[in-house]
Amino acid sequence: MMKRMKNADYAIRKPLGTRISRQKFLLLMVLPGLVWYIVFKYLPMLGLGLAFTDYGFRARVSFIGMDNFKRLFTSAIFWNAFRNTIIISLANIIFYFPVPLIVALMINELKSFQVKKGIQFLIYIPYFFSWVVVGSIFVNLLSPSSGPVNALITAFGGDPVYFMASTDHFRSVIVTSYIWRQMGYGAVIYIAALTTVDPQLYEAATIDGAGHWGKLLHITLPCMRSTIVTMLLLNLSHVLMIFEQVLVMYNAAVYDVADVLQTYVYREGVLSGDIGYSIAVGMFTSLISLFLVLSTNKLSGRFLDEPIL
């Protein structure tokens, strides 16, 4: 035993070059993801200082201090975008979050292995669609002239509804499309977590007289608790970062209920050229997202004894 511990200690103390050489193929696999994060996540942070300038389509750039932040806090358009972001993102989380778990539990109850794999494949396909494709699918499905949804409505004597231009229905379309696209990804993760539950726990529960719901509430869900909390944290980490989905689906008719922080940043920075102000809005959004993640992690550690970070 002592000899093994000494060998392990020696392996840890091996020169860095030796360890890198031994793991070079694994490191090469990690390299593309690392480069992507450096280029698209870390290097842009060098431009955060522009939030305190009037940088844009100008010949000269001036330092203006906190003027951009004062402007966003007094902008009615900004607060409308902030409110829409909170409403849409929370609706996505509230209505989406239990769906993959329920689907995973239902798939897990199936007896046929082929049927399980077939259903997993079918519900996972939409996750590989870009939001442009998803937006096109829903535009065609909900078209007031040729969409099957409105054809069904008119068949029952109703009037066609222009869902994509209705302030009463657009948020429902956003939430529904989000659930449809993301459901398979979450379900696959939960199915993988279900495979880690010890079957002996179910056997012991059966001997003790526990029913189906008893096993679910006292064995399955507690064993999946860390996975559920992790998924919640991942959803909250980008709660304010919703962008592509709204950008490809909204239009001027629904700006009041669909304009979110990231589309507001896009219009101000890319289309209007007010880059310094758009960076200030993006910085504010990132800080709020960081607060949400840290708060959720704190609550997880306090009430579930399982902090994720």
Coordinates of N, CA, C and O in Angstrom, one line a residue, residues 137-302:
I137 N -40.0 27.3 -39.3 CA -41.0 26.3 -39.1 C -42.2 26.8 -38.5 O -43.4 26.6 -38.9
F138 N -42.0 27.7 -37.4 CA -43.2 28.2 -36.7 C -43.9 29.3 -37.5 O -45.1 29.4 -37.4
V139 N -43.2 30.0 -38.3 CA -43.8 31.0 -39.2 C -44.8 30.3 -40.2 O -45.9 30.7 -40.4
N140 N -44.3 29.2 -40.7 CA -45.1 28.4 -41.7 C -46.3 27.7 -41.0 O -47.4 27.6 -41.5
L141 N -46.0 27.2 -39.8 CA -47.1 26.5 -39.1 C -48.2 27.4 -38.7 O -49.4 27.1 -38.7
L142 N -47.8 28.7 -38.3 CA -48.8 29.7 -37.8 C -49.2 30.7 -38.8 O -49.9 31.7 -38.5
S143 N -48.9 30.5 -40.1 CA -49.3 31.4 -41.1 C -50.8 31.6 -41.2 O -51.5 30.6 -41.2
P144 N -51.3 32.8 -41.2 CA -52.8 33.0 -41.2 C -53.4 32.6 -42.5 O -54.6 32.3 -42.6
S145 N -52.7 32.4 -43.6 CA -53.2 32.0 -44.9 C -53.0 30.6 -45.2 O -53.9 29.9 -45.8
S146 N -51.9 30.0 -44.9 CA -51.6 28.6 -45.3 C -51.2 27.7 -44.2 O -50.9 26.5 -44.4
G147 N -51.1 28.2 -42.9 CA -50.6 27.4 -41.8 C -51.6 26.4 -41.4 O -52.8 26.7 -41.3
P148 N -51.2 25.2 -41.0 CA -52.2 24.2 -40.5 C -52.9 24.6 -39.2 O -54.0 24.1 -39.0
V149 N -52.2 25.4 -38.4 CA -52.9 25.8 -37.1 C -54.1 26.6 -37.4 O -55.2 26.4 -36.9
N150 N -53.9 27.6 -38.3 CA -55.1 28.5 -38.6 C -56.1 27.7 -39.5 O -57.3 28.1 -39.4
A151 N -55.6 26.8 -40.3 CA -56.6 25.9 -41.0 C -57.5 25.2 -40.1 O -58.7 25.0 -40.3
L152 N -56.9 24.7 -38.9 CA -57.7 24.0 -37.9 C -58.7 25.0 -37.2 O -59.8 24.6 -36.9
I153 N -58.2 26.2 -37.0 CA -59.1 27.2 -36.3 C -60.3 27.5 -37.2 O -61.4 27.6 -36.7
T154 N -60.0 27.8 -38.5 CA -61.1 28.1 -39.4 C -62.0 26.9 -39.6 O -63.2 27.1 -39.8
A155 N -61.5 25.7 -39.5 CA -62.4 24.5 -39.7 C -63.4 24.4 -38.6 O -64.5 23.9 -38.8
F156 N -63.1 24.9 -37.4 CA -64.0 24.9 -36.3 C -64.8 26.2 -36.2 O -65.4 26.5 -35.2
G157 N -64.7 27.0 -37.2 CA -65.6 28.2 -37.3 C -64.9 29.5 -36.8 O -65.6 30.5 -36.6
G158 N -63.6 29.5 -36.4 CA -63.0 30.6 -35.9 C -62.3 31.5 -37.0 O -62.3 31.1 -38.2
D159 N -61.8 32.6 -36.6 CA -61.2 33.5 -37.5 C -59.7 33.3 -37.5 O -59.1 33.0 -36.4
P160 N -59.0 33.4 -38.6 CA -57.5 33.2 -38.6 C -56.8 34.2 -37.6 O -57.2 35.3 -37.5
V161 N -55.8 33.7 -37.0 CA -55.0 34.5 -36.0 C -53.6 34.7 -36.6 O -52.9 33.7 -36.9
Y162 N -53.2 36.0 -36.6 CA -51.8 36.2 -37.1 C -50.9 36.2 -35.8 O -50.6 37.2 -35.2
F163 N -50.5 35.0 -35.4 CA -49.8 34.8 -34.2 C -48.5 35.6 -34.1 O -48.1 36.2 -33.1
M164 N -47.7 35.7 -35.2 CA -46.4 36.3 -35.2 C -46.5 37.8 -35.1 O -45.5 38.5 -34.9
A165 N -47.7 38.4 -35.3 CA -47.8 39.9 -35.2 C -48.8 40.3 -34.2 O -49.2 41.4 -34.1
S166 N -49.1 39.4 -33.3 CA -50.1 39.6 -32.2 C -49.4 39.8 -30.9 O -48.7 38.9 -30.5
T167 N -49.6 40.9 -30.3 CA -49.0 41.2 -29.0 C -49.6 40.3 -27.9 O -48.9 40.0 -26.8
D168 N -50.7 39.7 -28.1 CA -51.4 38.8 -27.2 C -50.8 37.4 -27.3 O -50.9 36.6 -26.3
H169 N -50.3 37.0 -28.4 CA -49.9 35.6 -28.7 C -48.4 35.4 -28.9 O -47.9 34.3 -28.8
F170 N -47.7 36.5 -29.2 CA -46.3 36.3 -29.6 C -45.4 35.6 -28.5 O -44.6 34.8 -28.8
R171 N -45.6 36.1 -27.2 CA -44.8 35.5 -26.2 C -45.1 34.0 -26.0 O -44.2 33.2 -25.7
S172 N -46.3 33.6 -26.2 CA -46.7 32.2 -26.2 C -46.0 31.4 -27.3 O -45.5 30.2 -27.1
V173 N -45.8 32.0 -28.4 CA -45.1 31.3 -29.5 C -43.6 31.2 -29.2 O -43.0 30.1 -29.4
I174 N -43.0 32.2 -28.6 CA -41.6 32.2 -28.2 C -41.4 31.0 -27.2 O -40.5 30.2 -27.3
V175 N -42.3 30.9 -26.1 CA -42.1 29.9 -25.1 C -42.3 28.5 -25.7 O -41.6 27.6 -25.4
T176 N -43.3 28.4 -26.6 CA -43.6 27.1 -27.2 C -42.5 26.6 -28.1 O -42.0 25.4 -28.0
S177 N -41.9 27.5 -28.9 CA -40.8 27.1 -29.7 C -39.5 26.8 -28.9 O -38.8 25.9 -29.3
Y178 N -39.4 27.5 -27.8 CA -38.2 27.2 -26.9 C -38.3 25.8 -26.3 O -37.4 25.0 -26.3
I179 N -39.5 25.4 -25.8 CA -39.7 24.1 -25.3 C -39.5 23.0 -26.3 O -38.9 22.0 -26.1
W180 N -40.1 23.3 -27.5 CA -40.0 22.3 -28.6 C -38.5 22.0 -29.0 O -38.1 20.9 -29.2
R181 N -37.7 23.1 -29.1 CA -36.3 22.9 -29.5 C -35.4 22.3 -28.4 O -34.6 21.5 -28.6
Q182 N -35.6 22.8 -27.1 CA -34.7 22.4 -26.1 C -35.1 21.2 -25.3 O -34.3 20.6 -24.5
M183 N -36.3 20.7 -25.5 CA -36.8 19.6 -24.6 C -36.0 18.3 -24.7 O -35.6 17.7 -23.7
G184 N -35.6 18.0 -26.0 CA -34.8 16.8 -26.1 C -33.5 16.8 -25.5 O -33.0 15.8 -24.9
Y185 N -32.8 17.9 -25.5 CA -31.5 18.1 -24.9 C -31.6 17.8 -23.4 O -30.8 17.0 -22.8
G186 N -32.5 18.5 -22.7 CA -32.7 18.3 -21.3 C -33.1 16.9 -20.9 O -32.6 16.3 -19.9
A187 N -34.0 16.3 -21.8 CA -34.5 14.9 -21.5 C -33.3 13.9 -21.5 O -33.3 13.0 -20.7
V188 N -32.4 14.1 -22.5 CA -31.3 13.1 -22.6 C -30.4 13.2 -21.4 O -29.9 12.2 -20.9
I189 N -30.2 14.4 -20.9 CA -29.4 14.6 -19.7 C -30.0 13.9 -18.5 O -29.4 13.1 -17.7
Y190 N -31.3 14.0 -18.3 CA -32.0 13.4 -17.2 C -32.1 11.9 -17.4 O -32.0 11.2 -16.4
I191 N -32.2 11.4 -18.6 CA -32.2 10.0 -18.8 C -30.9 9.4 -18.4 O -30.8 8.3 -17.8
A192 N -29.8 10.1 -18.8 CA -28.5 9.6 -18.3 C -28.3 9.6 -16.8 O -27.7 8.7 -16.3
A193 N -28.9 10.6 -16.2 CA -28.9 10.6 -14.7 C -29.7 9.5 -14.1 O -29.3 8.9 -13.1
L194 N -30.8 9.1 -14.8 CA -31.6 8.0 -14.3 C -30.9 6.7 -14.3 O -31.1 5.8 -13.5
T195 N -29.9 6.5 -15.2 CA -29.2 5.3 -15.3 C -28.2 5.1 -14.1 O -27.7 4.0 -13.9
T196 N -27.9 6.2 -13.4 CA -27.0 6.1 -12.2 C -27.7 5.7 -10.9 O -27.0 5.5 -9.9
V197 N -29.0 5.7 -11.0 CA -29.8 5.3 -9.8 C -29.6 3.8 -9.5 O -29.8 3.0 -10.4
D198 N -29.3 3.4 -8.3 CA -29.0 2.0 -8.0 C -30.3 1.2 -8.0 O -31.2 1.5 -7.2
P199 N -30.4 0.2 -8.8 CA -31.6 -0.6 -8.9 C -32.0 -1.3 -7.6 O -33.2 -1.6 -7.3
Q200 N -31.0 -1.5 -6.7 CA -31.2 -2.2 -5.5 C -32.1 -1.3 -4.6 O -32.8 -1.8 -3.7
L201 N -32.1 0.0 -4.8 CA -32.9 0.9 -4.0 C -34.4 0.6 -4.3 O -35.3 0.6 -3.4
Y202 N -34.7 0.4 -5.6 CA -36.1 0.1 -6.0 C -36.5 -1.2 -5.5 O -37.7 -1.4 -5.1
E203 N -35.6 -2.2 -5.5 CA -35.9 -3.5 -5.0 C -36.2 -3.5 -3.5 O -37.2 -4.1 -3.0
A204 N -35.4 -2.7 -2.8 CA -35.7 -2.6 -1.3 C -37.0 -1.9 -1.1 O -37.8 -2.2 -0.2
A205 N -37.3 -0.8 -1.9 CA -38.6 -0.1 -1.7 C -39.8 -1.0 -2.0 O -40.8 -0.9 -1.4
T206 N -39.6 -1.9 -3.0 CA -40.7 -2.8 -3.4 C -41.0 -3.8 -2.2 O -42.1 -4.0 -1.9
I207 N -39.9 -4.3 -1.6 CA -40.1 -5.2 -0.5 C -40.8 -4.5 0.7 O -41.6 -5.0 1.4
D208 N -40.4 -3.2 0.9 CA -41.0 -2.4 1.9 C -42.5 -2.0 1.6 O -43.1 -1.3 2.5
G209 N -42.9 -2.3 0.4 CA -44.3 -2.0 0.1 C -44.5 -0.6 -0.6 O -45.7 -0.1 -0.7
A210 N -43.5 0.0 -1.1 CA -43.6 1.3 -1.7 C -44.2 1.2 -3.1 O -43.9 0.2 -3.8
G211 N -45.1 2.1 -3.4 CA -45.7 2.1 -4.7 C -44.9 2.8 -5.8 O -43.8 3.3 -5.5
H212 N -45.5 3.0 -6.9 CA -44.8 3.7 -8.0 C -44.5 5.1 -7.6 O -43.3 5.6 -7.8
W213 N -45.5 5.8 -7.1 CA -45.2 7.2 -6.8 C -44.3 7.4 -5.6 O -43.5 8.3 -5.5
G214 N -44.4 6.4 -4.7 CA -43.4 6.4 -3.5 C -42.0 6.3 -4.0 O -41.1 7.0 -3.5
K215 N -41.8 5.4 -4.9 CA -40.4 5.2 -5.5 C -39.9 6.5 -6.2 O -38.8 6.9 -6.1
L216 N -40.9 7.1 -6.9 CA -40.5 8.4 -7.6 C -40.1 9.5 -6.7 O -39.1 10.2 -6.9
L217 N -40.9 9.7 -5.6 CA -40.7 10.8 -4.7 C -39.6 10.6 -3.8 O -38.9 11.5 -3.4
H218 N -39.3 9.3 -3.4 CA -38.4 9.1 -2.3 C -37.1 8.4 -2.8 O -36.1 8.4 -2.0
I219 N -37.0 8.0 -4.1 CA -35.8 7.4 -4.6 C -35.3 8.2 -5.9 O -34.2 8.7 -5.9
T220 N -36.2 8.2 -6.9 CA -35.8 8.7 -8.2 C -35.4 10.2 -8.1 O -34.3 10.6 -8.5
L221 N -36.3 11.0 -7.6 CA -36.1 12.5 -7.6 C -34.9 12.9 -6.6 O -34.1 13.7 -7.0
P222 N -34.8 12.3 -5.4 CA -33.7 12.6 -4.6 C -32.4 12.2 -5.2 O -31.4 13.0 -5.0
C223 N -32.3 11.1 -5.9 CA -31.1 10.7 -6.5 C -30.7 11.6 -7.7 O -29.5 11.7 -8.1
M224 N -31.7 12.3 -8.3 CA -31.4 13.2 -9.4 C -31.3 14.6 -8.9 O -31.2 15.5 -9.8
R225 N -31.3 14.9 -7.7 CA -31.3 16.2 -7.2 C -30.2 17.1 -7.7 O -30.4 18.2 -8.1
S226 N -29.0 16.6 -7.6 CA -27.8 17.4 -8.1 C -27.9 17.7 -9.6 O -27.6 18.8 -10.0
T227 N -28.4 16.8 -10.4 CA -28.6 17.0 -11.8 C -29.7 18.1 -12.1 O -29.5 19.0 -12.9
I228 N -30.8 18.0 -11.3 CA -31.8 19.0 -11.4 C -31.4 20.4 -11.1 O -31.6 21.4 -11.8
V229 N -30.6 20.5 -10.0 CA -30.1 21.8 -9.6 C -29.1 22.3 -10.6 O -29.1 23.5 -10.9
T230 N -28.3 21.5 -11.1 CA -27.3 21.9 -12.2 C -28.0 22.4 -13.4 O -27.6 23.5 -14.0
M231 N -29.1 21.7 -13.8 CA -29.8 22.2 -15.0 C -30.5 23.5 -14.7 O -30.6 24.4 -15.6
L232 N -31.0 23.7 -13.5 CA -31.6 25.0 -13.2 C -30.6 26.1 -13.2 O -30.8 27.2 -13.7
L233 N -29.4 25.8 -12.7 CA -28.3 26.8 -12.7 C -27.9 27.2 -14.1 O -27.7 28.3 -14.5
L234 N -27.8 26.2 -15.0 CA -27.5 26.4 -16.4 C -28.5 27.3 -17.1 O -28.2 28.1 -17.9
N235 N -29.8 27.0 -16.8 CA -30.8 27.8 -17.4 C -30.8 29.3 -16.9 O -31.0 30.2 -17.7
L236 N -30.5 29.4 -15.6 CA -30.5 30.8 -15.1 C -29.2 31.6 -15.6 O -29.2 32.8 -15.6
S237 N -28.2 30.8 -15.9 CA -26.9 31.5 -16.4 C -27.1 32.3 -17.6 O -26.4 33.3 -17.9
H238 N -28.1 31.9 -18.5 CA -28.3 32.7 -19.7 C -29.8 33.2 -19.7 O -30.3 33.4 -20.8
V239 N -30.3 33.5 -18.6 CA -31.7 33.9 -18.5 C -31.9 35.3 -19.2 O -33.0 35.6 -19.8
L240 N -30.9 36.2 -19.1 CA -31.0 37.5 -19.8 C -30.3 37.5 -21.1 O -30.2 38.6 -21.7
M241 N -29.8 36.4 -21.6 CA -29.0 36.4 -22.8 C -29.8 35.9 -24.0 O -29.2 35.6 -25.1
I242 N -31.1 35.9 -23.9 CA -32.0 35.4 -25.0 C -31.8 36.4 -26.2 O -31.9 37.6 -26.0
F243 N -31.5 35.9 -27.4 CA -31.2 36.8 -28.5 C -31.7 36.2 -29.8 O -32.6 36.7 -30.5
E244 N -31.0 35.1 -30.3 CA -31.3 34.6 -31.6 C -32.7 34.2 -31.8 O -33.3 34.5 -32.9
Q245 N -33.3 33.6 -30.8 CA -34.7 33.2 -30.9 C -35.6 34.4 -31.2 O -36.5 34.3 -32.1
V246 N -35.5 35.4 -30.5 CA -36.3 36.6 -30.6 C -36.0 37.3 -31.9 O -36.9 37.8 -32.7
L247 N -34.7 37.4 -32.2 CA -34.3 38.2 -33.4 C -34.9 37.7 -34.7 O -35.3 38.4 -35.6
V248 N -34.9 36.3 -34.8 CA -35.4 35.8 -36.1 C -36.9 35.7 -36.1 O -37.5 35.4 -37.2
M249 N -37.6 35.9 -35.0 CA -39.1 35.7 -35.0 C -39.9 37.0 -34.8 O -41.0 37.0 -35.1
Y250 N -39.2 38.0 -34.2 CA -40.0 39.2 -33.9 C -40.1 40.2 -35.1 O -39.3 40.0 -36.1
N251 N -41.0 41.2 -35.0 CA -41.1 42.2 -36.0 C -41.6 43.5 -35.3 O -41.9 43.5 -34.1
A252 N -41.7 44.5 -36.1 CA -42.0 45.8 -35.6 C -43.4 45.8 -34.9 O -43.6 46.6 -33.9
A253 N -44.3 45.0 -35.3 CA -45.7 44.9 -34.7 C -45.7 44.5 -33.3 O -46.6 44.8 -32.5
V254 N -44.6 43.7 -32.9 CA -44.6 43.1 -31.5 C -43.4 43.7 -30.7 O -43.0 43.0 -29.7
Y255 N -42.8 44.8 -31.1 CA -41.7 45.3 -30.4 C -42.0 45.5 -28.9 O -41.2 45.3 -28.0
D256 N -43.2 46.0 -28.6 CA -43.6 46.3 -27.2 C -43.5 45.1 -26.3 O -43.2 45.3 -25.1
V257 N -43.8 43.9 -26.8 CA -43.8 42.7 -26.0 C -42.6 41.8 -26.3 O -42.4 40.8 -25.6
A258 N -41.8 42.1 -27.3 CA -40.8 41.1 -27.8 C -39.4 41.7 -27.7 O -38.4 40.9 -27.7
D259 N -39.2 43.0 -27.7 CA -37.9 43.6 -27.7 C -37.2 43.2 -26.4 O -37.7 43.6 -25.3
V260 N -36.1 42.5 -26.4 CA -35.3 42.1 -25.2 C -34.0 42.9 -25.2 O -33.6 43.6 -26.1
L261 N -33.2 42.7 -24.1 CA -32.0 43.4 -23.9 C -31.0 43.1 -25.1 O -30.3 44.1 -25.5
Q262 N -30.8 41.9 -25.5 CA -29.8 41.6 -26.5 C -30.2 42.1 -27.9 O -29.3 42.6 -28.6
T263 N -31.5 42.2 -28.2 CA -31.9 42.8 -29.5 C -31.8 44.3 -29.4 O -31.5 45.0 -30.4
Y264 N -32.0 44.8 -28.2 CA -31.8 46.3 -28.0 C -30.3 46.6 -28.2 O -30.0 47.6 -28.8
V265 N -29.4 45.8 -27.6 CA -28.0 46.0 -27.8 C -27.6 45.9 -29.2 O -26.8 46.7 -29.8
Y266 N -28.2 45.0 -30.0 CA -27.9 44.8 -31.4 C -28.3 46.0 -32.2 O -27.5 46.5 -33.0
R267 N -29.5 46.5 -31.9 CA -29.9 47.7 -32.7 C -29.1 48.9 -32.4 O -28.7 49.7 -33.2
E268 N -28.8 49.2 -31.1 CA -28.0 50.3 -30.7 C -26.6 50.2 -31.1 O -26.0 51.2 -31.6
G269 N -26.0 49.1 -31.0 CA -24.6 48.9 -31.3 C -24.3 48.7 -32.8 O -23.4 49.4 -33.4
V270 N -24.9 47.7 -33.4 CA -24.6 47.3 -34.8 C -25.4 48.2 -35.8 O -24.8 48.7 -36.8
L271 N -26.7 48.4 -35.6 CA -27.4 49.2 -36.6 C -27.3 50.7 -36.4 O -27.2 51.4 -37.4
S272 N -27.3 51.2 -35.2 CA -27.2 52.6 -34.9 C -25.7 53.1 -34.8 O -25.5 54.3 -34.8
G273 N -24.8 52.2 -34.5 CA -23.4 52.6 -34.3 C -23.0 53.2 -33.0 O -21.9 53.6 -32.8
D274 N -24.0 53.1 -32.0 CA -23.6 53.7 -30.7 C -23.0 52.6 -29.8 O -23.6 52.0 -28.9
I275 N -21.8 52.2 -30.2 CA -21.2 51.0 -29.6 C -20.9 51.2 -28.1 O -21.1 50.2 -27.3
G276 N -20.4 52.3 -27.7 CA -20.1 52.6 -26.3 C -21.4 52.3 -25.4 O -21.3 51.7 -24.4
Y277 N -22.5 52.8 -25.8 CA -23.7 52.7 -25.1 C -24.2 51.2 -25.1 O -24.6 50.7 -24.0
S278 N -24.0 50.5 -26.2 CA -24.5 49.1 -26.3 C -23.6 48.3 -25.4 O -24.1 47.3 -24.8
I279 N -22.3 48.6 -25.3 CA -21.4 47.8 -24.4 C -21.8 48.0 -22.9 O -21.8 47.1 -22.1
A280 N -22.3 49.3 -22.6 CA -22.7 49.5 -21.2 C -24.0 48.7 -20.9 O -24.1 48.1 -19.8
V281 N -24.9 48.6 -21.9 CA -26.1 47.8 -21.7 C -25.7 46.3 -21.5 O -26.2 45.6 -20.6
G282 N -24.8 45.8 -22.4 CA -24.3 44.5 -22.3 C -23.6 44.2 -20.9 O -23.8 43.1 -20.4
M283 N -22.8 45.1 -20.4 CA -22.2 44.9 -19.2 C -23.2 44.8 -18.0 O -23.0 44.0 -17.1
F284 N -24.2 45.7 -18.1 CA -25.2 45.7 -17.0 C -25.9 44.3 -17.1 O -26.2 43.7 -16.0
T285 N -26.2 43.8 -18.3 CA -26.9 42.5 -18.4 C -26.1 41.4 -17.9 O -26.6 40.5 -17.2
S286 N -24.8 41.4 -18.1 CA -23.9 40.4 -17.6 C -23.8 40.4 -16.1 O -23.7 39.3 -15.5
L287 N -23.8 41.6 -15.5 CA -23.7 41.7 -14.0 C -25.0 41.1 -13.4 O -24.9 40.4 -12.4
I288 N -26.1 41.4 -14.0 CA -27.4 40.8 -13.5 C -27.4 39.3 -13.6 O -27.8 38.6 -12.7
S289 N -26.9 38.8 -14.7 CA -26.8 37.3 -14.9 C -25.9 36.7 -13.9 O -26.2 35.6 -13.3
L290 N -24.8 37.3 -13.6 CA -23.8 36.8 -12.6 C -24.5 36.8 -11.2 O -24.3 35.8 -10.5
F291 N -25.2 37.8 -10.9 CA -25.9 37.9 -9.6 C -26.9 36.7 -9.5 O -27.0 36.1 -8.5
L292 N -27.7 36.5 -10.6 CA -28.7 35.4 -10.6 C -28.0 34.0 -10.3 O -28.5 33.2 -9.6
V293 N -26.9 33.8 -11.0 CA -26.2 32.5 -10.9 C -25.7 32.3 -9.5 O -25.8 31.3 -8.9
L294 N -25.0 33.3 -9.0 CA -24.4 33.2 -7.6 C -25.5 33.1 -6.6 O -25.3 32.4 -5.6
S295 N -26.6 33.8 -6.8 CA -27.7 33.7 -5.8 C -28.3 32.3 -5.8 O -28.6 31.7 -4.7
T296 N -28.5 31.8 -7.0 CA -29.1 30.4 -7.1 C -28.1 29.4 -6.5 O -28.5 28.5 -5.8
N297 N -26.8 29.6 -6.7 CA -25.8 28.6 -6.2 C -25.8 28.7 -4.6 O -25.7 27.7 -3.9
K298 N -26.0 30.0 -4.1 CA -26.0 30.2 -2.7 C -27.2 29.5 -2.0 O -27.2 28.8 -1.0
L299 N -28.4 29.7 -2.7 CA -29.6 29.1 -2.2 C -29.6 27.6 -2.3 O -30.0 26.8 -1.4
S300 N -28.9 27.0 -3.3 CA -28.8 25.6 -3.5 C -27.9 25.0 -2.3 O -28.2 24.0 -1.8
G301 N -26.8 25.7 -2.0 CA -26.0 25.3 -0.9 C -26.6 25.3 0.4 O -26.4 24.5 1.3
R302 N -27.5 26.3 0.6 CA -28.2 26.5 1.9 C -29.3 25.6 2.1 O -29.5 25.0 3.2

